[in-house]
């Protein structure tokens, strides 16, 4: 018997269907965020402050400086991740010579991405970029008191929806267009509601135009606080939860955007009861919204557990949101994405039927015995088999492949 056969038999003892688990995890696309590849710099010529607390720290060699470099780094990374995945593109990653401002962008500025995505069989998600621009230097965009500045950002928001819908139409499945704005105040504002009303009005105008839901899914992302906006974030969790419900749009939950002691995975089942769609930005906050590469840690395992046991994967899109510039950027993508998949695989390999039964019988002793006993099952052997079937390396081989690629880009 092969190692895999032995491992499979051990899971079967717990009535877990290993082949089914592998099939399930193969079906889940992860939306890989382009911005880990270049430290959230983008390809525009003129730039403002990075703004809103988004700051990649580190200066590791190999940062992608052009769309072509970013694409080859992505190709390498996808080739070391089992399964088929998506690309999450930000508006600041346009590819054209004319340098249009944010309120002038159109689909043609992203043609090279669309063509590349087709050759790679990768579907695209999109984001307006409401930061790193001189008109965002006050940390106010859609909620700015100056209507000229608001109109500029409203136009940007509208254009990104058109671009996203075109990506969706061409790829034959919805492109998520995720709105995150840095808007907030460093010190205590007198009126929070005046500014929040303005954000709401601007969003209403951006979302006025109707698109097919099969082409475009609009989503909104809240945040607890950011560097420079410590006193008040205009787009708070309550703000966007209400807004998403009211407008039947997608709510994006970034795991770095809550208090460190809050259990983000606990929110998913509640949200899924009222919302039609969720988008995740899976990140690893360390003491604050630090966007470290995700590990296979308790938080991610709990997140995967919730998605699987609550049976909400069909309404939840999984995207990643981390950026670490102190390590190989391609290794960060590969390791982080694989960790998300590993956590999902572990969840699919959990005997939830048995566990649910004992829990509903209020047999908490048995629940504890089982959860602790199954931690020793050979998950790694199932993961290795999954990778092998997808022709991607594991173990020492993975490390040497990642090292070699990093060496090939380190003189950039
Ligand atoms: C910022 C948000 C947002 C960004 C990306 C680049 O705090 O998490 O999602 O990270 O849009
Ligand atoms: Zn995010």
GROMACS .gro file of N, CA and C in nm, residues 68-125:
model
  174
   68UNK      N    1   0.469   4.314  -1.730
   68UNK     CA    2   0.525   4.186  -1.778
   68UNK      C    3   0.597   4.110  -1.667
   69UNK      N    4   0.674   4.184  -1.586
   69UNK     CA    5   0.741   4.116  -1.474
   69UNK      C    6   0.638   4.059  -1.375
   70UNK      N    7   0.534   4.137  -1.349
   70UNK     CA    8   0.432   4.090  -1.256
   70UNK      C    9   0.364   3.964  -1.310
   71UNK      N   10   0.338   3.966  -1.441
   71UNK     CA   11   0.272   3.850  -1.501
   71UNK      C   12   0.362   3.727  -1.499
   72UNK      N   13   0.492   3.745  -1.525
   72UNK     CA   14   0.574   3.622  -1.520
   72UNK      C   15   0.588   3.571  -1.377
   73UNK      N   16   0.592   3.661  -1.280
   73UNK     CA   17   0.595   3.616  -1.140
   73UNK      C   18   0.466   3.541  -1.104
   74UNK      N   19   0.354   3.592  -1.156
   74UNK     CA   20   0.226   3.525  -1.129
   74UNK      C   21   0.222   3.388  -1.195
   75UNK      N   22   0.269   3.381  -1.321
   75UNK     CA   23   0.268   3.251  -1.390
   75UNK      C   24   0.348   3.148  -1.313
   76UNK      N   25   0.466   3.192  -1.266
   76UNK     CA   26   0.548   3.100  -1.186
   76UNK      C   27   0.470   3.057  -1.061
   77UNK      N   28   0.409   3.154  -0.994
   77UNK     CA   29   0.341   3.123  -0.869
   77UNK      C   30   0.223   3.028  -0.891
   78UNK      N   31   0.139   3.058  -0.989
   78UNK     CA   32   0.025   2.970  -1.016
   78UNK      C   33   0.073   2.827  -1.047
   79UNK      N   34   0.189   2.817  -1.113
   79UNK     CA   35   0.234   2.683  -1.153
   79UNK      C   36   0.279   2.600  -1.031
   80UNK      N   37   0.286   2.664  -0.916
   80UNK     CA   38   0.323   2.590  -0.794
   80UNK      C   39   0.209   2.583  -0.692
   81UNK      N   40   0.090   2.616  -0.741
   81UNK     CA   41  -0.028   2.608  -0.656
   81UNK      C   42  -0.125   2.510  -0.723
   82UNK      N   43  -0.167   2.406  -0.652
   82UNK     CA   44  -0.259   2.312  -0.718
   82UNK      C   45  -0.394   2.377  -0.753
   83UNK      N   46  -0.452   2.338  -0.865
   83UNK     CA   47  -0.586   2.387  -0.901
   83UNK      C   48  -0.583   2.512  -0.987
   84UNK      N   49  -0.704   2.562  -1.019
   84UNK     CA   50  -0.716   2.682  -1.103
   84UNK      C   51  -0.761   2.799  -1.019
   85UNK      N   52  -0.694   2.911  -1.035
   85UNK     CA   53  -0.725   3.024  -0.948
   85UNK      C   54  -0.753   3.151  -1.027
   86UNK      N   55  -0.788   3.255  -0.952
   86UNK     CA   56  -0.824   3.382  -1.016
   86UNK      C   57  -0.715   3.485  -0.988
   87UNK      N   58  -0.727   3.600  -1.054
   87UNK     CA   59  -0.635   3.710  -1.025
   87UNK      C   60  -0.716   3.829  -0.978
   88UNK      N   61  -0.677   3.888  -0.868
   88UNK     CA   62  -0.745   4.007  -0.818
   88UNK      C   63  -0.660   4.129  -0.852
   89UNK      N   64  -0.712   4.207  -0.947
   89UNK     CA   65  -0.637   4.319  -1.004
   89UNK      C   66  -0.689   4.450  -0.947
   90UNK      N   67  -0.598   4.545  -0.923
   90UNK     CA   68  -0.638   4.677  -0.875
   90UNK      C   69  -0.628   4.775  -0.991
   91UNK      N   70  -0.711   4.879  -0.988
   91UNK     CA   71  -0.713   4.974  -1.100
   91UNK      C   72  -0.576   5.038  -1.123
   92UNK      N   73  -0.494   5.054  -1.018
   92UNK     CA   74  -0.363   5.118  -1.033
   92UNK      C   75  -0.263   5.031  -1.112
   93UNK      N   76  -0.307   4.909  -1.150
   93UNK     CA   77  -0.218   4.818  -1.225
   93UNK      C   78  -0.247   4.822  -1.375
   94UNK      N   79  -0.298   4.934  -1.422
   94UNK     CA   80  -0.328   4.947  -1.565
   94UNK      C   81  -0.201   4.931  -1.648
   95UNK      N   82  -0.219   4.900  -1.776
   95UNK     CA   83  -0.104   4.874  -1.862
   95UNK      C   84  -0.123   4.953  -1.992
   96UNK      N   85  -0.073   5.076  -1.993
   96UNK     CA   86  -0.085   5.159  -2.114
   96UNK      C   87   0.015   5.273  -2.108
   97UNK      N   88   0.041   5.337  -2.223
   97UNK     CA   89   0.144   5.442  -2.228
   97UNK      C   90   0.088   5.581  -2.199
   98UNK      N   91  -0.044   5.596  -2.204
   98UNK     CA   92  -0.102   5.730  -2.202
   98UNK      C   93  -0.118   5.790  -2.063
   99UNK      N   94  -0.102   5.710  -1.959
   99UNK     CA   95  -0.113   5.756  -1.821
   99UNK      C   96  -0.243   5.831  -1.789
  100UNK      N   97  -0.357   5.769  -1.811
  100UNK     CA   98  -0.484   5.833  -1.776
  100UNK      C   99  -0.496   5.848  -1.625
  101UNK      N  100  -0.567   5.954  -1.583
  101UNK     CA  101  -0.591   5.970  -1.439
  101UNK      C  102  -0.700   5.870  -1.399
  102UNK      N  103  -0.722   5.859  -1.269
  102UNK     CA  104  -0.817   5.757  -1.220
  102UNK      C  105  -0.958   5.776  -1.273
  103UNK      N  106  -0.993   5.902  -1.305
  103UNK     CA  107  -1.129   5.926  -1.355
  103UNK      C  108  -1.137   5.912  -1.507
  104UNK      N  109  -1.029   5.860  -1.567
  104UNK     CA  110  -1.027   5.846  -1.713
  104UNK      C  111  -1.004   5.701  -1.757
  105UNK      N  112  -0.988   5.611  -1.663
  105UNK     CA  113  -0.951   5.475  -1.703
  105UNK      C  114  -1.067   5.403  -1.771
  106UNK      N  115  -1.031   5.314  -1.862
  106UNK     CA  116  -1.131   5.231  -1.928
  106UNK      C  117  -1.073   5.093  -1.957
  107UNK      N  118  -1.161   5.005  -2.005
  107UNK     CA  119  -1.120   4.866  -2.024
  107UNK      C  120  -0.996   4.852  -2.112
  108UNK      N  121  -0.986   4.940  -2.213
  108UNK     CA  122  -0.873   4.928  -2.307
  108UNK      C  123  -0.738   4.938  -2.233
  109UNK      N  124  -0.736   5.005  -2.119
  109UNK     CA  125  -0.611   5.018  -2.043
  109UNK      C  126  -0.573   4.888  -1.971
  110UNK      N  127  -0.663   4.792  -1.977
  110UNK     CA  128  -0.637   4.664  -1.909
  110UNK      C  129  -0.638   4.548  -2.009
  111UNK      N  130  -0.632   4.583  -2.139
  111UNK     CA  131  -0.641   4.480  -2.243
  111UNK      C  132  -0.534   4.373  -2.228
  112UNK      N  133  -0.411   4.416  -2.197
  112UNK     CA  134  -0.303   4.317  -2.189
  112UNK      C  135  -0.333   4.216  -2.078
  113UNK      N  136  -0.400   4.263  -1.972
  113UNK     CA  137  -0.436   4.170  -1.863
  113UNK      C  138  -0.543   4.073  -1.911
  114UNK      N  139  -0.640   4.126  -1.986
  114UNK     CA  140  -0.750   4.041  -2.034
  114UNK      C  141  -0.694   3.933  -2.127
  115UNK      N  142  -0.602   3.974  -2.215
  115UNK     CA  143  -0.546   3.877  -2.310
  115UNK      C  144  -0.463   3.773  -2.238
  116UNK      N  145  -0.381   3.821  -2.147
  116UNK     CA  146  -0.298   3.728  -2.069
  116UNK      C  147  -0.386   3.630  -1.991
  117UNK      N  148  -0.491   3.684  -1.928
  117UNK     CA  149  -0.579   3.598  -1.847
  117UNK      C  150  -0.641   3.488  -1.933
  118UNK      N  151  -0.675   3.522  -2.057
  118UNK     CA  152  -0.734   3.420  -2.145
  118UNK      C  153  -0.632   3.311  -2.174
  119UNK      N  154  -0.509   3.350  -2.205
  119UNK     CA  155  -0.409   3.246  -2.238
  119UNK      C  156  -0.380   3.159  -2.115
  120UNK      N  157  -0.392   3.217  -1.998
  120UNK     CA  158  -0.362   3.141  -1.875
  120UNK      C  159  -0.485   3.070  -1.818
  121UNK      N  160  -0.601   3.096  -1.879
  121UNK     CA  161  -0.728   3.042  -1.826
  121UNK      C  162  -0.750   3.085  -1.681
  122UNK      N  163  -0.727   3.214  -1.660
  122UNK     CA  164  -0.745   3.271  -1.526
  122UNK      C  165  -0.853   3.378  -1.532
  123UNK      N  166  -0.948   3.373  -1.441
  123UNK     CA  167  -1.051   3.476  -1.437
  123UNK      C  168  -1.008   3.589  -1.343
  124UNK      N  169  -1.066   3.706  -1.372
  124UNK     CA  170  -1.018   3.828  -1.305
  124UNK      C  171  -1.122   3.885  -1.209
  125UNK      N  172  -1.076   3.935  -1.096
  125UNK     CA  173  -1.156   4.021  -1.008
  125UNK      C  174  -1.090   4.158  -1.009
   0.00000   0.00000   0.00000
